[in-house]
Amino acid sequence: MNKFALLPVIAVAALSVKASPAVAQLELDAPRAPAAYYQGQLDKIETELADRLAQIGVATDADRVVLTAQKNLRMVSRELLIAGRDAGEDGAVATMTALMLADAAGSFDALVGALPADVAKAIGEGAEGRRKLERYSRVIDALRGFNKVVGESGDTLKGAAPDDVDRYTQKMLSPLATVVAELDAGEPKPTWVVLGAETGMGAGRPIGQEDLDGLSEWVRRSALSDAARDKLDYYVTMMRRGRHTPRLQPYVARFYQDVDRLLGLADVFDDAGWLDDEASDALMQQVHTAVMLLEDPTTRGSAVGRIDRLSRFRLAVTEIGAAAEAGADIEPLRRLFMTAYRLSAVEQTRPNSDQLIDLLERVAAAMHTQRSLGNTKLPPDIKRVQQIVRRQYASAEASLLESLPLLAGSPEQVALPRWTEPVKQLEALNLLAGRLDAAPRWVERMKRFNPPASRSLYKQLSQIAKDLLNEATFAGASAALAELDEQLLLFERLPFEQSIAEGGERIKALTGDHHEPMLEQVALLRSQWAAAWGAGANPTPYGRKLMLMRRLFEHLHNATQLVQPAEPLRRLNRWAGWEVRPDAIGPMIATLPKQVRLASRQAGAGDYEALAATLDAIDRQVPLAQLTATYADLVGRALNNHPDGLAGTLGQVLFAPGDGAFGASQRRELAQLSVLLNAAHDAQRAGQAQQAKRLLQAAGELARRLLRQTDPLRSPGDSPTHKPLGAIDV
C-alpha cells in the first residue's frame, strides 16, 4: 500500500480537541466556616430581634409598622442563615445572602426609622406636605405588604440551593424596593454581569422601554401561532406596567429573559430548513406550550424546564443547518436528531438525549468546517498533504454517517468507545486539515517579529507536513503544528501589553520604571522565537521565557487594580457574587504591587530564572489578590454607576443571574469564598490566630482553583490544563 494513501489512523485518533475550562463546574471540598461563626452571627440577629420585639410591645400604631418591618428583615436574614448553616457547603449562597441582609439592616433602620416623625411633620406643610404624605403613604403600604408576606411565609424557603434562595428573596423582599425608591435611597438594579455586554439585563440595568419595544416587534415578526403571540403580547404589556414599580422589577427581568429565550428558540426552529415538517411542528409546539405555561406560578417551573430542554437543541439545530448549507449530506444527522428529541421527552432517557445532541453538534461542526477548507493557496507540499488529510477525513465521515442509524436504534450506547472514538478521530482530522490551511496566515503573522524567519518558515512547515505521512514522525509533526498554532495565539499579543507600552505614572510606579526594558525583552524574545521556528531549531527556550512575560503582564494588570484598593473593593461588593468586608481582605492584597515591581525589574534585566521564582511565589502567596483584582476590574467597571447601601443590597438579592452571567456557574464557590474570608476576619478580631490561619488557607486554595477555572484574561489557548511547552525539535 502507498504510504501516502492514509494517515496513521491510531495516531490521528489520539489527537485531542481541547474544551474551554471557563464553563467547568468546580468540584471542591474546601472547609466551611466553623459552627461558632454561624452561632455568633445568629446571636447578633437574635439580640436585635429581641430589641425590636420589646419596642413593638410598647409602640404606637404608627411606630409598630416600622418596627415590625425592621424585625422582619432580620427574620428573613435569620431564616437564610439557618438554612445555609444546615445545608453545609451547599448552603453558601444562603449564608452569604443572610450576611448581606444583616449588614444592611442598620441602613434600613435609619431609612425608615424617622418615617413616623416625618409623617407628623408633613401634615402641617401645605401643598408640599400633601405630596410628601402621598409618598409616605406608598412607603407605609409597601412596609405593610412586606410585613404581611413575611408573616404568612410559613415554609416558603424550600431549601438552601441558589434557585431556592432567589425565589425566597424575591418573594419576601420585593416590597422593600418600593420603600427605598420612594424615600430617594436609590433604585435597586440587577448586578449580574454579562462580560462585553453594553446593554441588557445582564449588563446590570433594569429592563427599559426600548427593550420592551424591541421585544414587542420581535413578537410581531415571530412564526409562533396567533395564540402564542397574543400571550407574549400580554406578557410584554404586563412588563410595561410593572417596570416602573420597583418591587416588580425582579419579576419583569425574569419574564423578559424567558420571553427573549422563547422567541430566540422559535426563530432558530422556524429557520431550520433542514428539519422536516413533522420535526419543525413538534419543536414549535413545544415552544408554544412553554409560552402558555409561563404565566401561572403553578406551571411556570414546567415552562422553564421546557425552555431549558429546548435550548439544548438550539446549537445542534444551528450547526446541522450550517453543514447542510455547506453541501453536506445531513440526512443521518436529521434522523438521529429526531431520536434525541423523542428521548428528551422522558426523564429517564434525557441523559442519552443530551449525549446524542452533543455528538450531533460536534459532528455537524466538523462537517461544516471541513467544507470551508480547500480554497487557500498553499505551497505544493503542504497542499498535497492537506488533500490526503481531507481524503482521510472524508472516509472517516462517510463511515460514521453510515453507522449512525445503528446508534439511533441503540441510543443507550452513545457513550461507548464504539461511538466516541470515531467522533474524536473526525474532529482530529478536521483540526489537522484546518491547521495546514492556516500556514499562509501563520507566516504573515510571523513577519511582524522576524521577516527573514517568516520567509523560511514555509520550508519548515512543508517538512512538518511531509512528516505527517510517516507513522514514525506523525506524532511529533502533529504536535509541532499544535504548538505553533497555540504559541502564536499566546505570544502574538500579550495581556495588557498595549497599556504597558503607553506608560503613564501608574505603570511607571508599578514597574519601577522598567516597563520599556521589559517591552524590549519581549520584542527580542519574539524575534528569537520566530527565528527558531524558521530555522527548524527548538523554540521552547524562548517560548518558556515569553510565557513568563505573559504571566508577569497579567499580574501587572491585576496590580493596577490594587494600588489603591478601597474603591475597587467597594465596587466589587456591589456584585451579587461577592460580599467581603474590605478590611477583611485589604491587608492580604497589599503585597501584590510590591512583588510585581520586583518581577518587573528582573524581567527588564532579562533575569528569567529570578523572574520565574518571583512569579511562582506570587502564584503561591497571593491568589486572593489575583482573584480580587480580576473580578474588580471586569465586574467592578460594569457596576461603576450602581448604588451602594440598601438599594445596592436589594439589587444583589432580588435579581437572579440571567443567561451567560459571569460567575453564575461558580456561584456556590464564590459565596463560600466570601463566607470564609469574613469568618477569618472575625476570628482575627477575636484573637483566634490559628482558626483565622486555617480559614485563610482554605480561602486561598479556593481562590487558586477559581483562578485556574475562570480567569477571563487568559487567551483561548492559554488553558491552565494545557501541557507545558514541550521540547519539540522540528
XYZ file of C-alpha atoms in Angstrom:
730
model
C 0.000 0.000 0.000
C 1.234 3.506 -0.828
C 2.448 5.075 2.399
C 0.894 8.395 1.315
C -2.566 6.909 0.903
C -3.670 7.098 4.524
C -2.548 8.889 7.643
C -1.737 6.781 10.683
C -5.281 6.329 11.998
C -4.258 5.353 15.519
C -2.106 8.447 15.902
C -4.794 10.731 14.487
C -7.424 9.324 16.806
C -5.154 10.102 19.741
C -5.237 13.824 18.976
C -7.496 15.683 21.379
C -9.707 18.696 20.884
C -9.433 20.974 23.888
C -12.557 22.227 25.635
C -12.810 25.645 27.247
C -12.196 25.489 31.003
C -14.272 28.599 31.709
C -17.561 26.728 31.940
C -16.279 23.850 34.074
C -18.097 23.424 37.362
C -15.649 23.343 40.245
C -15.640 20.276 42.439
C -14.266 21.420 45.737
C -14.031 20.009 49.183
C -12.864 23.134 50.978
C -13.520 23.598 54.711
C -16.512 25.695 55.651
C -16.834 28.372 58.291
C -16.905 26.902 61.817
C -20.144 26.364 63.708
C -19.103 29.057 66.184
C -19.103 31.622 63.369
C -22.693 30.780 62.427
C -23.731 30.855 66.057
C -22.086 34.231 66.532
C -23.958 35.690 63.569
C -27.227 34.172 64.781
C -26.666 35.587 68.270
C -26.303 39.094 66.801
C -29.528 38.727 64.841
C -31.385 37.263 67.838
C -30.263 40.158 70.033
C -31.555 42.696 67.518
C -34.796 40.744 67.120
C -35.359 40.759 70.872
C -34.796 44.510 70.954
C -37.343 45.117 68.165
C -39.912 42.838 69.796
C -39.568 44.723 73.075
C -40.100 48.043 71.294
C -43.106 46.720 69.356
C -44.783 45.809 72.640
C -44.961 49.462 73.748
C -45.108 51.190 70.330
C -47.890 53.322 68.847
C -49.692 52.051 65.740
C -47.577 54.293 63.500
C -44.307 53.108 65.016
C -45.394 49.467 65.071
C -45.454 49.147 61.249
C -41.870 50.402 61.010
C -40.555 48.346 63.920
C -42.253 45.219 62.593
C -40.585 45.739 59.212
C -37.199 46.118 60.946
C -37.892 42.909 62.838
C -38.991 41.069 59.704
C -35.851 41.952 57.749
C -33.880 40.253 60.497
C -36.311 37.313 60.435
C -35.564 36.815 56.731
C -31.842 37.044 57.415
C -32.113 34.515 60.243
C -34.131 32.092 58.110
C -31.494 32.203 55.375
C -28.614 31.853 57.828
C -30.119 28.780 59.478
C -30.798 27.198 56.076
C -27.243 27.948 54.983
C -25.767 26.526 58.170
C -27.812 23.344 57.975
C -27.012 22.750 54.282
C -23.229 22.755 54.770
C -21.186 23.718 51.689
C -24.335 23.693 49.555
C -25.733 26.485 51.726
C -23.026 29.055 50.990
C -25.311 31.248 48.829
C -27.987 31.288 51.527
C -25.368 32.167 54.141
C -23.865 34.982 52.087
C -27.316 36.409 51.346
C -28.147 36.308 55.058
C -24.953 38.215 55.879
C -25.719 40.816 53.200
C -29.137 41.461 54.724
C -27.794 41.507 58.281
C -25.207 44.120 57.272
C -27.900 46.168 55.501
C -30.285 46.098 58.459
C -28.757 49.197 60.035
C -29.215 51.186 56.818
C -32.813 50.013 56.651
C -33.419 51.084 60.256
C -32.044 54.547 59.541
C -34.074 54.900 56.345
C -37.489 54.023 57.801
C -36.948 54.855 61.461
C -37.762 58.530 61.021
C -40.892 57.833 58.954
C -43.496 58.395 61.732
C -41.925 61.722 62.667
C -41.685 62.737 59.004
C -45.364 61.944 58.503
C -46.333 64.084 61.504
C -44.158 66.933 60.254
C -45.573 66.833 56.706
C -49.141 67.248 57.949
C -48.589 70.942 58.569
C -46.583 71.763 55.406
C -49.406 72.623 52.996
C -49.226 71.503 49.340
C -45.647 70.265 49.641
C -46.631 68.336 52.735
C -49.517 66.680 50.886
C -47.108 65.484 48.187
C -44.847 64.069 50.874
C -47.773 62.361 52.558
C -48.697 60.640 49.292
C -45.156 59.244 49.066
C -45.127 58.261 52.739
C -48.462 56.513 52.256
C -46.961 54.399 49.454
C -43.995 53.606 51.696
C -46.213 52.542 54.587
C -48.316 50.399 52.247
C -45.116 48.735 50.989
C -43.956 48.122 54.569
C -47.333 46.601 55.436
C -47.061 44.401 52.336
C -43.593 43.306 53.418
C -44.816 42.532 56.936
C -47.764 40.584 55.546
C -45.708 38.404 53.200
C -43.123 37.627 55.887
C -45.836 36.909 58.436
C -47.542 34.497 56.046
C -44.335 32.950 54.717
C -44.570 29.660 56.608
C -42.162 27.228 54.913
C -41.549 29.406 51.836
C -37.796 28.729 51.934
C -37.769 25.203 50.498
C -34.004 24.734 50.619
C -30.636 26.468 50.506
C -29.849 25.957 46.800
C -29.295 29.181 44.799
C -32.641 28.867 42.985
C -34.446 28.391 46.302
C -32.718 31.466 47.730
C -33.591 33.555 44.660
C -37.273 32.644 44.818
C -37.407 33.292 48.556
C -35.710 36.687 48.494
C -37.773 37.871 45.539
C -40.998 36.936 47.287
C -40.029 38.278 50.702
C -38.119 41.435 49.831
C -39.684 42.834 46.642
C -41.897 45.325 48.594
C -38.748 46.945 50.017
C -37.710 48.069 46.511
C -40.669 50.476 46.654
C -39.556 51.721 50.070
C -36.031 52.685 49.011
C -37.218 54.201 45.725
C -39.923 56.338 47.351
C -37.560 57.562 50.073
C -34.954 58.598 47.461
C -32.453 55.998 48.672
C -31.728 54.726 45.166
C -33.152 52.223 42.737
C -32.231 48.521 43.058
C -30.584 47.296 39.849
C -29.515 43.821 38.695
C -25.829 43.251 39.362
C -25.094 40.017 37.475
C -22.888 40.964 34.549
C -22.535 39.526 31.059
C -18.986 40.402 30.052
C -18.796 42.524 26.939
C -22.469 43.433 27.030
C -23.154 47.133 26.687
C -26.891 46.887 27.212
C -29.481 44.490 28.514
C -30.386 42.976 31.847
C -27.111 41.110 32.080
C -25.159 44.356 31.932
C -26.632 45.394 35.255
C -29.568 47.665 34.472
C -33.333 47.281 34.723
C -35.424 46.490 31.668
C -36.226 49.723 29.806
C -38.805 50.978 27.325
C -36.525 50.295 24.332
C -36.030 46.702 25.465
C -39.764 46.113 25.592
C -40.363 47.908 22.276
C -37.825 45.598 20.678
C -39.434 42.571 22.305
C -42.863 43.638 21.062
C -41.576 43.963 17.498
C -39.925 40.562 17.774
C -43.230 39.032 18.906
C -44.937 40.577 15.881
C -42.369 39.030 13.490
C -42.320 35.625 15.187
C -43.532 32.492 13.384
C -45.331 31.285 16.513
C -49.067 30.654 16.473
C -51.514 33.528 16.869
C -52.424 32.282 20.331
C -48.776 32.194 21.430
C -48.123 35.677 20.031
C -51.206 37.018 21.809
C -49.963 35.533 25.064
C -46.479 37.007 24.539
C -48.021 40.413 23.770
C -49.876 40.115 27.070
C -46.587 39.373 28.859
C -44.964 42.425 27.266
C -47.929 44.583 28.333
C -47.616 43.317 31.891
C -43.878 44.055 31.823
C -44.564 47.610 30.626
C -46.904 48.140 33.556
C -44.586 46.574 36.084
C -41.228 48.010 35.075
C -41.952 51.337 36.804
C -42.799 49.607 40.081
C -39.594 48.824 41.971
C -40.980 45.758 43.749
C -41.999 44.221 40.388
C -38.729 44.846 38.544
C -37.161 41.474 39.514
C -40.208 39.731 38.063
C -40.047 41.882 34.921
C -36.393 40.934 34.484
C -37.198 37.250 34.907
C -40.081 37.342 32.414
C -38.015 39.344 29.955
C -35.304 36.703 29.966
C -37.793 33.866 29.473
C -39.660 35.593 26.643
C -36.368 36.502 24.978
C -35.251 32.854 25.102
C -38.585 31.618 23.746
C -38.515 33.991 20.778
C -34.924 33.035 20.021
C -35.831 29.343 20.043
C -38.822 29.949 17.776
C -36.643 31.801 15.252
C -33.994 29.067 15.182
C -36.503 26.236 14.781
C -38.511 28.106 12.143
C -35.395 28.994 10.129
C -34.071 25.405 10.151
C -34.978 24.431 6.602
C -33.364 21.017 7.032
C -35.999 19.976 9.570
C -38.959 18.150 8.068
C -42.445 19.493 8.753
C -43.119 16.958 11.488
C -39.961 17.842 13.427
C -40.382 21.588 12.944
C -44.013 21.470 14.047
C -43.124 19.376 17.093
C -40.424 21.811 18.233
C -42.596 24.870 17.619
C -45.423 23.188 19.553
C -43.049 22.746 22.489
C -42.237 26.467 22.355
C -45.967 27.241 22.148
C -46.667 25.089 25.213
C -43.880 26.766 27.189
C -45.344 30.179 26.317
C -48.748 29.165 27.632
C -47.406 27.610 30.831
C -45.208 30.574 31.741
C -47.913 32.785 33.246
C -49.306 30.563 36.001
C -46.959 30.258 39.022
C -48.034 26.627 39.432
C -46.888 25.719 35.887
C -44.006 28.160 35.498
C -41.441 25.562 36.610
C -42.631 23.234 33.856
C -42.348 26.063 31.319
C -38.783 26.911 32.334
C -37.885 23.218 32.228
C -39.142 23.032 28.649
C -37.171 26.147 27.712
C -34.012 24.636 29.200
C -34.522 21.352 27.312
C -35.243 23.119 24.023
C -32.159 25.305 24.482
C -30.024 22.154 24.426
C -31.246 21.536 20.875
C -30.619 25.066 19.646
C -26.889 24.803 18.884
C -27.293 21.373 17.261
C -30.036 22.753 15.002
C -27.803 25.670 14.017
C -24.717 23.521 13.382
C -26.625 20.952 11.318
C -28.154 23.790 9.310
C -24.703 25.244 8.611
C -23.470 21.829 7.469
C -26.483 21.491 5.171
C -25.850 24.934 3.661
C -22.240 23.911 3.048
C -23.464 20.975 0.953
C -23.080 18.122 3.453
C -25.395 15.131 3.479
C -27.158 15.655 6.791
C -29.889 13.012 6.438
C -28.283 10.660 9.025
C -27.964 13.622 11.392
C -31.616 14.512 10.863
C -32.756 11.026 11.852
C -30.519 10.916 14.907
C -31.735 14.384 15.905
C -35.326 13.142 15.956
C -34.263 10.204 18.101
C -32.643 12.623 20.554
C -35.779 14.775 20.536
C -38.032 11.837 21.363
C -35.729 10.689 24.162
C -35.785 14.176 25.727
C -39.499 13.813 26.472
C -38.847 11.069 29.051
C -36.883 11.927 32.174
C -35.136 8.546 32.344
C -33.740 8.860 28.802
C -32.813 12.562 28.870
C -29.150 11.845 29.660
C -28.930 9.803 26.440
C -30.668 12.625 24.586
C -28.139 15.152 25.868
C -25.232 12.918 24.818
C -26.714 12.459 21.335
C -27.149 16.207 20.960
C -23.520 16.769 21.982
C -22.399 14.200 19.391
C -24.543 15.851 16.706
C -23.127 19.304 17.471
C -19.553 18.062 17.219
C -20.064 16.050 14.027
C -22.037 18.811 12.291
C -19.426 21.426 13.267
C -16.660 19.288 11.757
C -18.691 18.705 8.580
C -19.352 22.415 8.196
C -15.757 23.469 8.894
C -14.284 20.843 6.574
C -16.295 22.119 3.634
C -14.973 25.638 4.139
C -11.398 24.455 3.534
C -9.557 23.909 0.273
C -9.612 27.399 -1.220
C -6.445 28.699 0.437
C -3.391 28.995 -1.821
C -0.819 26.658 -0.249
C 2.707 25.597 -1.205
C 2.575 22.326 -3.224
C 3.963 20.073 -0.478
C 1.513 21.394 2.130
C -1.381 21.295 -0.348
C -0.671 17.656 -1.198
C -0.645 16.617 2.453
C -3.818 18.588 3.167
C -5.550 16.758 0.323
C -4.525 13.434 1.859
C -5.786 14.562 5.284
C -9.072 15.667 3.744
C -9.492 12.355 1.929
C -8.900 10.577 5.231
C -11.458 12.901 6.848
C -13.994 12.202 4.075
C -13.568 8.469 4.579
C -13.995 8.783 8.359
C -17.056 10.998 7.934
C -18.698 8.629 5.462
C -18.053 5.659 7.736
C -19.508 7.453 10.761
C -22.589 8.701 8.919
C -23.244 5.230 7.531
C -23.237 3.768 11.044
C -25.428 6.403 12.724
C -28.697 4.514 12.072
C -27.319 1.793 14.347
C -26.836 4.396 17.081
C -30.376 5.679 16.553
C -31.571 2.136 17.194
C -29.475 1.739 20.367
C -29.047 5.282 21.756
C -28.074 3.973 25.191
C -24.694 3.042 23.644
C -23.797 6.642 22.782
C -21.079 6.895 25.473
C -19.295 3.699 24.389
C -15.892 3.945 22.625
C -17.533 2.485 19.525
C -19.116 5.926 19.027
C -16.907 8.335 20.942
C -13.650 7.308 19.245
C -14.831 7.859 15.629
C -16.094 11.310 16.610
C -12.729 12.162 18.180
C -10.952 10.957 15.026
C -13.237 13.094 12.863
C -12.515 16.181 14.953
C -8.786 15.480 14.977
C -8.606 15.145 11.179
C -10.693 18.283 10.768
C -8.397 20.193 13.125
C -5.298 18.945 11.321
C -6.627 19.974 7.917
C -7.503 23.391 9.337
C -4.005 23.902 10.720
C -2.438 23.073 7.360
C -4.843 25.560 5.793
C -3.605 28.218 8.226
C 0.045 28.014 7.090
C -0.010 31.219 4.967
C -1.698 33.148 7.779
C 0.886 31.909 10.271
C 3.701 33.074 8.000
C 2.136 36.534 7.658
C 1.803 36.860 11.416
C 5.439 35.844 11.908
C 6.562 38.728 9.681
C 5.825 41.170 12.497
C 8.501 39.594 14.674
C 11.201 38.451 12.251
C 10.699 38.892 8.468
C 13.639 36.659 7.417
C 12.416 33.890 9.724
C 8.902 34.115 8.315
C 10.225 33.506 4.813
C 12.000 30.329 5.881
C 9.024 29.149 7.923
C 7.316 27.828 4.778
C 10.198 25.396 4.319
C 9.815 24.123 7.863
C 6.046 23.814 7.554
C 6.464 21.833 4.348
C 8.772 19.405 6.138
C 6.348 19.098 9.047
C 3.565 18.346 6.554
C 5.645 15.596 4.956
C 6.353 14.114 8.377
C 2.604 13.733 8.913
C 2.638 10.995 6.271
C 5.097 8.831 8.171
C 3.830 6.895 11.147
C 7.210 7.212 12.888
C 7.210 11.019 12.692
C 3.478 11.709 12.739
C 3.122 12.376 16.480
C 5.976 14.918 16.558
C 4.750 16.668 13.397
C 1.159 16.991 14.578
C 2.371 18.212 17.976
C 4.566 20.802 16.247
C 1.587 22.204 14.315
C -0.464 22.337 17.505
C 2.345 24.110 19.363
C 2.842 26.716 16.636
C -0.895 27.358 16.472
C -1.180 27.855 20.237
C 2.096 29.729 20.648
C 1.044 32.293 18.033
C -2.171 32.750 19.953
C -0.268 33.168 23.215
C 2.631 35.349 22.089
C 1.315 37.490 19.245
C -0.176 39.889 21.753
C 0.433 39.660 25.471
C -2.236 40.680 28.006
C -2.040 44.360 28.986
C 0.862 44.907 26.549
C -0.673 47.955 24.900
C -1.309 49.665 28.244
C 2.255 48.954 29.350
C 3.557 50.428 26.096
C 1.521 53.590 26.673
C 3.246 54.038 30.021
C 1.752 56.530 32.424
C 2.531 57.260 36.030
C 0.792 54.186 37.423
C 2.651 51.818 35.067
C 5.949 53.532 35.839
C 5.338 53.207 39.563
C 4.277 49.561 39.397
C 7.212 48.516 37.216
C 9.767 50.678 38.978
C 10.236 52.455 35.614
C 11.281 49.160 33.995
C 8.375 48.972 31.533
C 10.441 49.955 28.493
C 13.248 47.397 29.124
C 10.515 44.779 29.642
C 8.980 45.526 26.252
C 12.420 45.412 24.642
C 12.915 41.958 26.141
C 9.552 40.840 24.746
C 10.464 42.081 21.253
C 13.818 40.281 21.427
C 12.232 37.041 22.633
C 9.618 37.113 19.888
C 12.298 37.587 17.259
C 14.368 34.714 18.684
C 11.298 32.502 18.969
C 10.315 33.199 15.339
C 13.905 32.606 14.208
C 13.942 29.211 15.903
C 10.778 28.171 14.114
C 12.112 29.427 10.801
C 15.435 27.607 11.227
C 13.896 24.326 12.340
C 15.502 24.724 15.761
C 13.901 24.236 19.160
C 11.677 27.257 20.012
C 10.929 26.036 23.541
C 13.553 28.098 25.479
C 12.173 31.333 24.037
C 8.580 30.158 24.390
C 9.081 29.486 28.085
C 10.507 32.959 28.622
C 7.622 34.511 26.712
C 5.242 32.584 28.954
C 6.949 34.141 31.961
C 6.468 37.599 30.436
C 2.844 36.775 29.756
C 2.310 35.786 33.374
C 4.029 38.970 34.542
C 1.855 41.161 32.324
C -1.279 39.508 33.729
C -0.059 40.207 37.259
C 0.707 43.794 36.269
C -2.820 44.199 35.015
C -4.143 42.845 38.311
C -1.838 45.055 40.348
C -3.131 48.223 38.662
C -6.477 47.500 40.326
C -4.912 47.230 43.772
C -2.606 50.223 44.038
C -5.431 51.989 45.882
C -7.717 49.046 46.736
C -10.532 50.758 48.644
C -12.507 51.892 45.591
C -12.242 48.664 43.521
C -13.210 46.644 46.589
C -16.222 48.881 47.154
C -17.298 48.433 43.529
C -16.798 44.680 43.720
C -19.122 44.477 46.737
C -21.914 45.761 44.500
C -21.825 42.416 42.684
C -24.202 39.653 43.743
C -21.406 37.091 43.514
C -19.249 38.717 46.182
C -19.699 40.066 49.693
C -16.446 40.565 51.587
C -15.778 43.360 54.058
C -12.939 45.486 52.610
C -10.970 45.317 55.858
C -11.214 41.514 55.707
C -9.178 41.312 52.507
C -7.332 44.625 52.188
C -4.163 43.600 54.083
C -3.885 40.387 52.047
C -3.791 42.142 48.684
C -1.287 44.839 49.593
C 1.720 42.647 48.748
C 0.941 42.085 45.057
C 2.127 45.507 43.770
C 5.409 45.127 45.664
C 6.111 41.692 44.212
C 5.145 42.828 40.718
C 7.642 45.680 40.984
C 10.391 43.181 41.819
C 9.378 40.901 38.952
C 9.374 43.861 36.535
C 12.953 44.716 37.447
C 14.001 41.099 36.891
C 12.188 40.947 33.549
C 13.725 44.215 32.329
C 17.177 42.850 33.172
C 16.490 39.545 31.400
C 16.970 37.547 34.624
C 14.436 34.842 33.798
C 15.483 32.409 36.492
C 14.798 35.001 39.188
C 11.625 36.091 37.390
C 10.283 32.527 37.390
C 10.915 32.228 41.131
C 9.137 35.525 41.857
C 6.134 34.633 39.696
C 5.877 31.228 41.372
C 5.910 32.992 44.751
C 3.112 35.295 43.606
C 1.046 32.327 42.459
C 1.545 30.598 45.801
C 1.120 33.570 48.108
C -1.427 35.934 46.633
C -4.154 34.045 44.733
C -6.729 36.091 46.655
C -5.159 39.288 45.385
C -5.156 37.998 41.813
C -8.770 36.866 42.001
C -9.925 40.078 43.657
C -8.137 42.223 41.083
C -9.530 40.241 38.169
C -13.104 40.475 39.424
C -12.779 44.113 40.494
C -11.612 45.055 37.006
C -14.141 43.088 34.995
C -17.197 43.217 37.239
C -16.463 46.443 39.072
C -16.295 48.504 35.904
C -19.694 47.226 34.767
C -21.181 48.260 38.125
C -19.476 51.633 38.290
C -22.748 53.569 38.431
C -24.672 51.181 40.645
C -25.825 52.281 44.086
C -24.264 51.239 47.363
C -26.142 50.882 50.632
C -29.590 49.381 50.949
C -30.541 49.893 47.279
C -27.370 48.120 46.257
C -28.027 45.185 48.579
C -31.574 44.796 47.283
C -30.234 44.791 43.723
C -27.928 41.934 44.686
C -30.581 39.757 46.326
C -33.666 40.496 44.215
C -32.316 39.776 40.728
C -31.314 36.223 39.810
C -28.477 35.707 37.293
C -29.539 35.627 33.640
C -28.153 33.519 30.797
C -24.405 33.920 30.405
C -23.957 35.851 33.643
C -20.288 35.929 34.630
C -19.612 33.839 37.738
C -23.081 32.251 37.856
C -21.709 28.728 37.303
C -19.306 29.257 40.246
C -21.897 30.976 42.426
C -21.680 28.477 45.263
C -17.878 28.612 45.342
C -17.810 32.426 45.236
C -20.259 32.572 48.128
C -18.181 30.015 50.009
C -15.093 32.173 49.489
C -16.892 35.253 50.807
C -18.073 33.402 53.920
C -14.589 32.001 54.598
C -12.958 35.437 54.328
C -15.497 37.102 56.585
C -15.215 34.273 59.119
C -11.406 34.562 59.071
C -11.678 38.294 59.708
C -13.949 37.705 62.688
C -11.524 35.091 64.029
C -8.611 37.516 63.721
C -10.511 40.204 65.588
C -11.342 37.696 68.310
C -7.665 36.771 68.703
C -8.146 33.256 67.282
C -4.992 33.230 65.185
C -4.920 29.521 64.344
C -8.566 29.489 63.343
C -8.028 32.542 61.140
C -4.964 30.920 59.538
C -6.880 27.740 58.717
C -9.766 29.683 57.178
C -7.425 31.886 55.132
C -5.566 28.843 53.827
C -8.869 27.331 52.737
C -9.890 30.637 51.132
C -6.543 30.875 49.346
C -6.866 27.369 47.890
C -10.419 28.086 46.811
C -9.304 31.339 45.156
C -6.489 29.479 43.386
C -8.927 26.941 41.969
C -11.346 29.653 40.886
C -8.491 31.434 39.130
C -7.448 28.299 37.285
C -11.005 27.660 36.150
C -12.417 31.076 35.395
C -9.649 33.640 34.757
C -11.203 35.545 31.814
C -7.940 37.324 30.979
C -6.454 34.152 29.565
C -6.408 33.711 25.819
C -8.420 30.781 24.444
C -5.283 28.714 24.048
C -3.884 29.650 27.444
C -5.633 26.976 29.405
C -4.356 26.127 32.872
C -4.820 22.481 31.892
C -2.690 22.846 28.768
C 0.529 20.870 28.844
C 3.773 22.855 29.342
C 5.695 23.886 26.252
C 7.443 20.708 25.267
C 10.867 20.204 23.738
C 9.846 19.879 20.113
C 12.690 19.578 17.651
C 11.340 20.288 14.183
